[in-house]
Coordinates of C-alpha atoms and ligand atoms in Angstrom, one line a residue:
M1 CA -32.1 12.2 113.4
K2 CA -29.9 13.7 110.9
V3 CA -30.3 17.6 110.5
V4 CA -28.7 19.6 107.9
R5 CA -28.7 23.4 108.7
A6 CA -27.8 26.2 106.5
S7 CA -27.3 30.0 106.7
L8 CA -29.0 30.4 110.0
V9 CA -28.7 34.0 111.1
L10 CA -27.0 35.0 107.8
V11 CA -30.0 36.8 106.4
F12 CA -29.7 39.8 108.9
A13 CA -26.1 40.3 108.3
I14 CA -26.3 40.3 104.6
S15 CA -29.2 42.7 104.0
A16 CA -27.5 45.2 106.6
C17 CA -24.2 45.0 104.6
R18 CA -24.3 43.4 101.2
T19 CA -20.5 44.1 100.3
A20 CA -19.1 42.8 103.5
P21 CA -16.2 40.3 102.8
I22 CA -17.3 36.8 102.8
T23 CA -16.7 35.5 106.1
A24 CA -19.9 33.7 106.8
P25 CA -20.1 30.0 107.1
V26 CA -20.9 28.4 103.6
P27 CA -24.2 26.7 103.7
Q28 CA -24.4 22.9 102.8
L29 CA -27.5 21.1 102.0
G30 CA -25.8 17.6 102.6
S31 CA -24.8 15.4 99.6
N32 CA -28.1 14.2 98.5
F33 CA -30.0 17.7 98.0
S34 CA -29.3 20.4 95.4
V35 CA -31.3 23.6 95.4
I36 CA -30.2 26.1 92.8
P37 CA -30.2 29.0 93.5
L38 CA -29.5 28.5 97.2
P39 CA -32.2 29.8 99.3
A40 CA -31.7 32.5 102.0
S41 CA -32.3 30.3 104.7
I42 CA -33.0 26.4 104.6
Q43 CA -33.0 23.6 107.2
L44 CA -33.6 20.4 106.4
D45 CA -34.4 17.3 108.5
T46 CA -33.6 14.3 106.1
S47 CA -34.8 11.7 108.6
R48 CA -38.5 12.6 108.1
T49 CA -40.0 12.8 104.7
F50 CA -43.5 14.1 103.1
R51 CA -44.4 11.2 100.6
V52 CA -46.8 12.1 97.7
D53 CA -49.5 9.5 97.4
T54 CA -53.0 9.1 96.2
S55 CA -54.4 10.7 99.2
T56 CA -52.3 13.8 98.7
T57 CA -54.7 17.0 97.8
I58 CA -53.7 20.4 96.8
Y59 CA -55.6 23.2 98.5
V60 CA -55.9 27.0 97.9
A61 CA -57.9 29.7 99.8
E62 CA -61.7 29.8 99.1
A63 CA -60.9 33.4 97.8
A64 CA -57.8 32.4 95.9
D65 CA -57.4 34.5 92.8
S66 CA -56.7 33.0 89.2
S67 CA -52.9 33.3 89.4
T68 CA -52.8 31.4 92.8
L69 CA -55.0 28.7 91.2
A70 CA -52.8 28.3 88.2
V71 CA -49.8 27.8 90.6
A72 CA -51.8 25.1 92.2
Q73 CA -52.6 23.4 88.9
Y74 CA -49.2 23.7 87.4
L75 CA -48.1 21.8 90.5
R76 CA -50.8 19.3 90.4
S77 CA -49.9 18.5 86.8
M78 CA -46.3 18.0 88.1
L79 CA -47.4 15.4 90.5
T80 CA -49.9 13.7 88.2
P81 CA -50.8 10.8 87.9
I82 CA -49.9 10.0 91.6
V83 CA -52.0 13.0 92.7
G84 CA -55.4 12.4 90.9
H85 CA -57.5 14.8 92.9
E86 CA -58.5 18.2 91.6
V87 CA -57.0 21.2 93.5
R88 CA -59.6 22.1 96.3
R89 CA -60.5 25.6 97.5
G90 CA -61.0 26.1 101.3
V91 CA -59.4 24.9 104.6
A92 CA -57.9 21.5 104.3
T93 CA -60.2 18.6 105.5
G94 CA -60.6 15.2 104.6
P95 CA -59.7 11.8 106.3
M96 CA -57.0 11.7 109.1
G97 CA -53.6 10.8 107.7
A98 CA -54.4 12.4 104.2
K99 CA -51.4 14.5 103.0
R100 CA -52.2 18.1 102.2
I101 CA -50.0 20.8 100.2
E102 CA -51.6 24.2 100.9
L103 CA -50.6 27.3 98.8
S104 CA -51.6 30.6 100.4
I105 CA -50.9 34.3 100.2
D106 CA -49.8 36.5 103.0
P107 CA -49.3 40.1 102.4
A108 CA -47.0 40.2 105.3
I109 CA -44.1 38.4 103.3
P110 CA -41.9 41.2 102.8
N111 CA -40.6 40.5 99.2
V112 CA -42.9 40.0 96.1
E113 CA -41.2 37.1 94.9
G114 CA -40.3 35.6 98.6
Y115 CA -41.9 32.6 100.1
K116 CA -42.0 30.4 103.1
L117 CA -41.7 26.6 102.5
D118 CA -42.6 24.4 105.5
I119 CA -42.5 20.6 105.0
T120 CA -43.8 18.0 107.6
P121 CA -44.6 14.4 106.9
G122 CA -48.1 15.1 106.9
S123 CA -48.3 18.5 105.0
I124 CA -46.5 21.2 103.1
S125 CA -47.2 24.6 103.2
I126 CA -46.0 27.3 100.8
V127 CA -46.7 30.9 101.8
A128 CA -46.0 33.9 99.6
K129 CA -46.9 37.6 99.1
T130 CA -47.8 36.8 95.3
A131 CA -48.4 34.0 93.0
A132 CA -44.9 34.4 91.8
G133 CA -43.5 33.5 95.3
L134 CA -45.7 30.5 95.5
F135 CA -44.3 29.5 92.0
Y136 CA -41.0 29.7 93.3
G137 CA -41.8 27.8 96.5
V138 CA -43.0 25.0 94.1
Q139 CA -39.6 25.2 92.2
T140 CA -37.9 24.8 95.5
M141 CA -40.1 21.9 96.6
R142 CA -39.4 20.4 93.1
Q143 CA -35.6 20.4 93.5
L144 CA -36.2 18.6 96.7
M145 CA -37.9 15.8 95.0
P146 CA -35.9 13.0 93.3
V147 CA -35.2 13.6 89.7
S148 CA -37.9 11.2 88.8
V149 CA -40.5 14.1 89.5
E150 CA -39.4 15.4 85.9
Y151 CA -40.6 12.3 84.2
Q152 CA -44.2 12.7 83.6
A153 CA -44.8 9.3 82.2
G154 CA -43.3 7.7 85.5
V155 CA -46.4 6.1 86.9
A156 CA -44.6 4.5 89.8
R157 CA -42.7 7.3 90.9
R158 CA -41.9 7.5 94.5
L159 CA -42.0 11.4 95.2
T160 CA -40.6 12.4 98.5
V161 CA -39.6 15.7 99.9
P162 CA -37.4 15.9 103.3
A163 CA -39.0 17.6 106.2
G164 CA -37.9 21.3 106.7
H165 CA -38.3 25.0 106.7
I166 CA -37.0 27.4 103.8
N167 CA -37.5 31.2 103.9
D168 CA -36.4 32.8 100.8
S169 CA -36.4 35.9 98.8
P170 CA -34.1 37.0 95.8
R171 CA -31.0 39.6 95.9
Y172 CA -32.2 41.3 92.6
E173 CA -35.5 41.8 91.0
W174 CA -34.1 41.4 87.3
R175 CA -32.7 37.9 86.7
G176 CA -32.6 37.6 83.1
M177 CA -31.3 35.6 80.2
Q178 CA -31.1 36.9 76.5
L179 CA -31.7 34.8 73.5
D180 CA -30.3 36.2 70.2
V181 CA -33.0 34.6 67.7
A182 CA -31.8 37.0 65.1
R183 CA -28.2 35.7 64.2
H184 CA -30.0 32.1 64.1
F185 CA -33.6 31.6 64.5
L186 CA -35.0 29.7 67.3
P187 CA -38.5 28.3 66.7
P188 CA -41.3 28.8 69.5
R189 CA -41.2 25.4 70.7
D190 CA -37.5 25.6 71.7
V191 CA -38.0 29.2 73.3
K192 CA -40.7 27.6 75.4
K193 CA -38.4 24.9 76.6
F194 CA -35.9 27.5 77.6
I195 CA -38.7 29.3 79.6
D196 CA -39.6 26.0 81.2
V197 CA -36.1 25.2 82.3
L198 CA -35.3 28.7 83.3
S199 CA -38.2 29.2 85.5
L200 CA -37.1 26.1 87.5
Y201 CA -34.1 28.3 88.4
K202 CA -36.2 31.2 89.2
I203 CA -35.1 33.3 86.1
N204 CA -37.8 36.0 85.6
R205 CA -36.6 37.9 82.3
L206 CA -36.5 36.7 79.0
H207 CA -34.9 39.4 76.6
L208 CA -35.5 38.3 73.0
H209 CA -33.0 39.8 70.5
L210 CA -35.6 40.1 67.7
A211 CA -33.5 41.8 64.8
D212 CA -29.9 42.2 63.7
D213 CA -27.9 42.6 60.5
Q214 CA -28.4 39.1 59.6
G215 CA -32.2 38.7 60.1
W216 CA -35.6 40.3 61.4
R217 CA -37.5 37.8 63.4
I218 CA -41.0 39.5 64.1
D219 CA -43.8 40.1 61.9
I220 CA -44.7 43.8 61.9
L221 CA -48.1 43.8 60.2
S222 CA -47.7 47.6 58.9
R223 CA -44.3 46.9 57.6
P224 CA -44.6 43.2 56.0
N225 CA -41.3 43.2 54.1
L226 CA -39.6 43.3 57.5
A227 CA -40.6 39.7 58.2
K228 CA -41.3 38.5 54.6
I229 CA -37.9 39.9 53.2
G230 CA -35.9 40.5 56.4
G231 CA -36.8 37.0 57.8
L232 CA -35.3 35.0 55.1
T233 CA -31.6 35.1 56.0
Q234 CA -29.6 34.1 58.9
V235 CA -25.7 33.9 59.7
G236 CA -24.0 31.3 57.2
G237 CA -26.7 31.6 54.6
G238 CA -29.6 29.5 56.1
V239 CA -33.1 30.0 55.7
G240 CA -33.8 32.0 58.9
G241 CA -37.5 32.4 60.0
Y242 CA -39.7 34.9 62.0
Y243 CA -42.8 34.7 64.7
T244 CA -46.0 35.9 63.4
Q245 CA -47.5 38.2 65.9
D246 CA -49.6 35.4 67.3
E247 CA -46.8 33.1 67.8
Y248 CA -44.9 35.8 69.7
K249 CA -48.0 36.5 71.7
D250 CA -48.0 33.0 72.6
I251 CA -44.5 32.9 73.7
V252 CA -45.0 35.9 75.9
A253 CA -48.2 34.3 77.5
Y254 CA -46.2 31.1 78.1
A255 CA -43.6 33.0 79.7
A256 CA -46.1 34.8 81.8
S257 CA -47.5 31.5 83.1
R258 CA -44.0 30.7 84.3
F259 CA -43.8 34.4 86.0
M260 CA -41.3 35.5 83.2
T261 CA -41.5 38.8 81.5
V262 CA -40.5 39.0 78.0
I263 CA -38.3 42.0 76.9
P264 CA -38.3 42.7 73.1
E265 CA -35.1 44.0 71.5
I266 CA -35.1 45.7 68.0
D267 CA -31.7 46.8 67.8
M268 CA -31.0 50.4 66.4
P269 CA -29.3 52.5 64.9
A270 CA -26.6 50.0 64.0
H271 CA -27.5 46.2 63.6
L272 CA -30.1 47.1 61.2
N273 CA -29.0 45.6 57.9
A274 CA -32.1 43.1 57.4
A275 CA -34.4 46.0 58.1
M276 CA -32.7 48.3 55.3
V277 CA -32.7 45.3 52.9
S278 CA -36.4 45.0 53.5
Y279 CA -37.2 49.0 53.3
P280 CA -34.3 50.8 51.4
E281 CA -35.7 54.0 52.3
L282 CA -34.3 53.5 55.8
T283 CA -30.6 54.4 54.1
C284 CA -29.6 57.7 53.1
D285 CA -29.5 56.8 49.4
G286 CA -32.5 54.8 49.3
V287 CA -30.5 51.9 47.9
A288 CA -31.0 48.5 49.6
P289 CA -27.8 47.3 51.2
P290 CA -26.5 43.7 50.1
V291 CA -27.8 41.1 52.3
Y292 CA -25.4 40.4 55.0
T293 CA -25.0 37.0 56.7
F294 CA -21.6 36.9 58.1
I295 CA -20.3 37.1 61.6
G296 CA -19.5 40.8 62.6
A297 CA -21.1 44.0 61.4
P298 CA -21.4 45.3 57.6
R299 CA -19.1 48.3 57.4
T300 CA -20.9 50.5 55.0
V301 CA -24.7 51.3 55.3
V302 CA -26.2 53.0 58.3
L303 CA -29.7 54.0 59.3
C304 CA -30.3 57.6 57.8
V305 CA -31.0 59.0 61.4
D306 CA -31.3 62.5 60.0
S307 CA -33.9 61.9 57.4
A308 CA -37.5 62.3 58.6
R309 CA -38.5 59.4 56.3
V310 CA -37.1 56.9 58.7
Y311 CA -39.4 57.9 61.9
P312 CA -42.7 56.5 60.7
V313 CA -41.1 53.1 60.1
I314 CA -39.4 52.9 63.5
E315 CA -43.0 54.4 65.2
D316 CA -44.8 51.6 63.4
I317 CA -42.4 49.1 64.9
V318 CA -42.2 50.2 68.4
R319 CA -46.1 50.9 68.3
E320 CA -46.9 47.4 67.2
I321 CA -44.4 45.6 69.5
S322 CA -45.5 47.5 72.4
A323 CA -49.0 46.6 71.7
I324 CA -48.3 43.0 72.0
T325 CA -46.0 43.2 75.0
P326 CA -47.8 43.3 78.3
G327 CA -44.4 43.7 80.2
A328 CA -43.1 47.3 80.9
Y329 CA -40.1 47.2 79.1
Y330 CA -39.0 47.8 75.3
H331 CA -35.1 47.2 74.6
I332 CA -33.8 49.5 71.7
G333 CA -30.3 48.2 71.6
G334 CA -28.1 51.0 70.9
D335 CA -24.8 49.2 70.8
E336 CA -21.8 49.6 68.4
V337 CA -22.4 52.6 66.2
P338 CA -19.2 53.7 64.8
R339 CA -20.5 55.6 61.6
L340 CA -22.6 58.2 63.3
T341 CA -21.3 61.5 64.8
R342 CA -21.7 61.7 68.4
T343 CA -24.4 64.1 68.2
Q344 CA -26.4 62.0 65.6
Y345 CA -26.1 59.1 67.9
L346 CA -27.0 60.8 71.1
T347 CA -30.0 62.8 69.4
F348 CA -31.3 59.3 68.1
I349 CA -31.4 57.8 71.3
E350 CA -33.1 60.7 73.1
R351 CA -35.7 60.4 70.2
M352 CA -36.1 56.7 70.7
Q353 CA -36.4 57.3 74.4
S354 CA -39.5 59.7 73.5
I355 CA -40.9 57.1 71.1
V356 CA -40.6 54.2 73.6
N357 CA -42.0 56.3 76.4
A358 CA -45.0 57.6 74.2
N359 CA -46.1 54.0 73.8
G360 CA -46.0 53.5 77.5
K361 CA -42.9 51.5 77.8
T362 CA -39.6 51.9 79.8
M363 CA -36.8 51.9 77.6
V364 CA -33.8 49.7 77.9
G365 CA -30.8 49.9 76.0
W366 CA -27.0 48.7 76.0
A367 CA -25.1 51.0 78.0
D368 CA -23.4 52.8 74.8
I369 CA -26.5 54.8 75.4
A370 CA -25.5 56.0 78.7
P371 CA -24.1 59.3 77.8
A372 CA -27.3 60.6 76.2
N373 CA -29.6 62.6 78.3
L374 CA -31.8 59.8 79.7
A375 CA -34.7 59.8 82.0
T376 CA -33.8 58.2 85.4
S377 CA -36.5 55.4 84.6
T378 CA -34.5 54.2 81.6
I379 CA -32.6 51.3 82.3
V380 CA -28.9 50.7 81.0
Q381 CA -27.4 47.4 80.4
H382 CA -23.7 47.0 81.0
W383 CA -21.6 44.8 78.8
S384 CA -18.1 45.9 77.6
T385 CA -16.1 49.1 77.7
D386 CA -19.3 51.2 78.0
S387 CA -19.9 54.4 80.2
V388 CA -22.5 52.4 82.4
Q389 CA -21.7 54.5 85.5
I390 CA -22.8 57.8 84.0
H391 CA -26.4 56.6 84.3
A392 CA -25.7 55.2 87.9
S393 CA -24.6 58.7 88.9
R394 CA -27.6 60.2 87.8
G395 CA -29.8 57.6 90.0
G396 CA -30.7 55.4 86.9
K397 CA -30.8 51.6 87.2
V398 CA -28.5 49.3 85.7
I399 CA -28.6 45.6 84.6
M400 CA -25.2 43.9 84.6
S401 CA -24.3 41.6 81.8
P402 CA -20.3 42.0 81.8
G403 CA -18.8 40.0 78.6
P404 CA -16.0 38.3 80.6
K405 CA -18.6 36.9 83.2
A406 CA -22.1 37.0 81.6
Y407 CA -21.7 36.1 77.7
L408 CA -23.1 32.7 77.2
D409 CA -21.6 32.8 73.5
M410 CA -18.0 32.9 74.8
K411 CA -16.3 29.5 74.7
Y412 CA -15.9 27.4 77.9
D413 CA -12.4 26.9 77.3
S414 CA -10.2 26.2 74.3
T415 CA -11.5 23.1 73.5
T416 CA -15.0 24.3 73.0
I417 CA -16.0 24.2 69.2
L418 CA -18.8 26.7 69.4
G419 CA -18.9 30.2 70.5
L420 CA -16.6 33.3 70.4
K421 CA -13.8 34.5 72.6
W422 CA -13.4 38.1 72.5
A423 CA -14.4 38.5 76.1
G424 CA -12.1 35.3 77.3
F425 CA -13.1 32.0 78.0
I426 CA -15.9 31.4 80.4
T427 CA -16.0 28.4 82.8
P428 CA -18.8 28.2 85.1
Q429 CA -16.5 29.0 88.0
I430 CA -15.4 32.2 86.1
A431 CA -19.2 33.0 85.7
Y432 CA -19.8 32.4 89.5
D433 CA -16.9 34.2 90.9
W434 CA -17.8 37.8 90.9
D435 CA -19.9 40.4 92.9
P436 CA -22.2 42.7 90.8
A437 CA -21.8 45.2 93.3
T438 CA -18.1 45.6 93.1
Y439 CA -17.6 44.8 89.6
R440 CA -17.6 48.4 88.2
A441 CA -16.4 51.5 89.9
G442 CA -19.3 53.8 90.1
V443 CA -21.9 51.1 90.0
P444 CA -23.0 50.3 93.7
E445 CA -25.4 47.9 94.8
S446 CA -28.1 50.6 95.1
A447 CA -27.8 51.1 91.2
I448 CA -28.3 47.8 90.2
L449 CA -31.6 46.3 89.0
G450 CA -30.3 42.9 88.4
V451 CA -28.0 40.7 86.2
E452 CA -28.6 39.0 82.6
A453 CA -26.7 36.4 80.6
P454 CA -26.9 36.8 77.0
L455 CA -26.5 34.2 74.4
W456 CA -25.6 35.7 71.1
S457 CA -26.1 33.2 68.4
E458 CA -23.6 33.7 65.6
T459 CA -22.0 30.4 66.2
V460 CA -25.0 28.4 67.6
V461 CA -27.3 27.0 65.1
R462 CA -29.2 24.1 66.2
P463 CA -31.6 24.3 69.5
E464 CA -29.2 21.8 71.1
D465 CA -26.3 24.3 70.4
F466 CA -28.2 27.0 72.2
E467 CA -28.6 24.6 75.1
F468 CA -25.1 23.5 74.8
M469 CA -23.6 27.1 75.5
A470 CA -26.3 28.2 78.0
F471 CA -26.3 25.4 80.5
P472 CA -25.0 25.3 83.0
R473 CA -23.6 28.8 83.0
V474 CA -27.1 30.2 82.9
I475 CA -27.9 28.3 86.0
V476 CA -24.8 29.7 87.7
F477 CA -26.1 33.1 86.7
A478 CA -29.6 32.5 88.3
E479 CA -27.8 32.0 91.7
V480 CA -25.6 35.2 90.9
G481 CA -29.0 36.9 90.6
W482 CA -30.9 35.4 93.3
T483 CA -28.6 34.4 96.4
S484 CA -26.8 37.0 98.4
Q485 CA -23.2 37.4 98.0
A486 CA -22.3 36.5 101.5
Q487 CA -23.9 33.1 101.1
R488 CA -22.4 32.3 97.6
S489 CA -19.3 29.9 97.3
W490 CA -17.9 28.1 94.4
S491 CA -17.1 24.8 96.1
D492 CA -20.7 24.8 97.6
F493 CA -22.4 25.7 94.3
S494 CA -20.3 23.1 92.3
N495 CA -21.4 20.1 94.6
R496 CA -25.2 21.3 94.1
L497 CA -24.4 21.8 90.5
Q498 CA -23.1 18.2 90.2
I499 CA -26.3 16.8 91.9
G500 CA -28.4 19.2 89.7
R501 CA -27.1 17.9 86.5
T502 CA -29.1 14.8 86.6
R503 CA -32.2 17.0 86.6
L504 CA -31.0 18.9 83.6
T505 CA -30.4 15.5 81.8
A506 CA -33.8 14.2 82.9
L507 CA -35.2 17.7 81.3
G508 CA -33.5 16.6 78.1
V509 CA -31.2 19.5 78.2
N510 CA -27.8 19.3 76.4
A511 CA -25.5 21.0 78.9
G512 CA -22.2 21.7 77.4
Y513 CA -19.7 21.7 80.4
Ligands
TNX601 C1 -21.3 42.2 70.8 S1 -23.1 42.7 73.3 C2 -22.5 42.5 70.6 C3 -23.3 41.7 69.8 C4 -22.5 40.4 69.4 C5 -21.8 39.9 70.6 C6 -20.8 38.7 70.4 C7 -23.6 43.8 72.3 C8 -24.6 44.6 72.8 N1 -23.3 43.6 70.8 O1 -23.9 42.2 68.5 O2 -23.4 39.5 69.1 O3 -20.8 40.9 70.8 O4 -20.3 38.3 71.5

């Protein structure tokens, strides 16, 4: 019997002392298995397997709620057509020898996204506190199956799962990716493909950068020119595009079905040229600035923050977007504002905080906003030479997206044709080898809500370009956000990534490195 063990007693040591030096033994899953992100505790017995066959039935409790049932149906569609039965409610019954997969809720599981996965040759059990945990248990089980599970049309697939016990929960509650759909538009079907693939790696936040100098990407019904005029442009002079509110709602709902929260961002008071082209009253002289389709920022015109006439427009934008966004967050941007005085800038940010809060949302902003008088509930996103530690010192929460580690638009190395390089080249190893809790002085583990990898799109044009820059580095980030620091090691991860690449290929992802 071949037993592969991993990270046995690490869990206790890790939660007691998260920033301890990495002295713990590095977990190994054996050469044939790749789970990313690495679970907190995993033991496999590869000599015994559960094999999905036509007798396999998926069970949920009699009283299971709709989201538990939805996870069971998601699993069933993954195993179709081998599993022909509908999901059943109630206690597993049926003929001896029939295989069962049970999904159940147990409030005693400590973490809202945690789960336990037990696999024997006759049954698989996933137990979690919430449906999100069940969904993540399903993703772990999926990664323990052969890559053929990804080929829906493969009728004769032989789907096996090694026996084992997995007990898992994430390090951080915010594990995000940002898509800049403003510099180059990404159509809804491609956003959904991202959602599908990211959720396989337990990423749970999708931050959509919906407006910038070069384009406006969401219809605002009370201010139609934003999309009708601002949506016509993008970097390089292409045709742009925008999401109707129905398309946006559909993306948000699709993300929710994968336990992913969408965070809309309308960047202000800079990065707003497309809006000022659409509504010239947003500028101080009331004259529309020229359309801007270059990389970088236009140098001349800025939002007229001291004028009362700009606020009804801003309030309409925040109100409409908040109304179609069920998630708790609204991102105001707030970065790179050289042409306002400090007082003008800070006053604007504080005013935005009131508007966002009045619409029932938690404000998120790039860490340039940290010196403003912010509520502790406001979330600040670190990216560069900002003053993020000010917010941490007030008890506020921080998302870590440091440019030299997290920026998916940076070139991998000097041979990468796409991408920028202001924050340096970022190989997957560079993206992996850091600890969010020690990266910035004054930002301890207790202040960190999580991590997010942004994909700015000045140089990425086609959907396959977006994938080329995102994968595999966003999967690296999935592990940075989920797996405890003491369990992480590049050599172990790179082995798992090598195996895991075949799954990306099966999913039709154009990985770039
Ligand atoms: C900085 S990160 C920006 C973006 C650019 C990006 C390019 C941030 C808050 N602002 O506007 O797209 O660099 O890497």
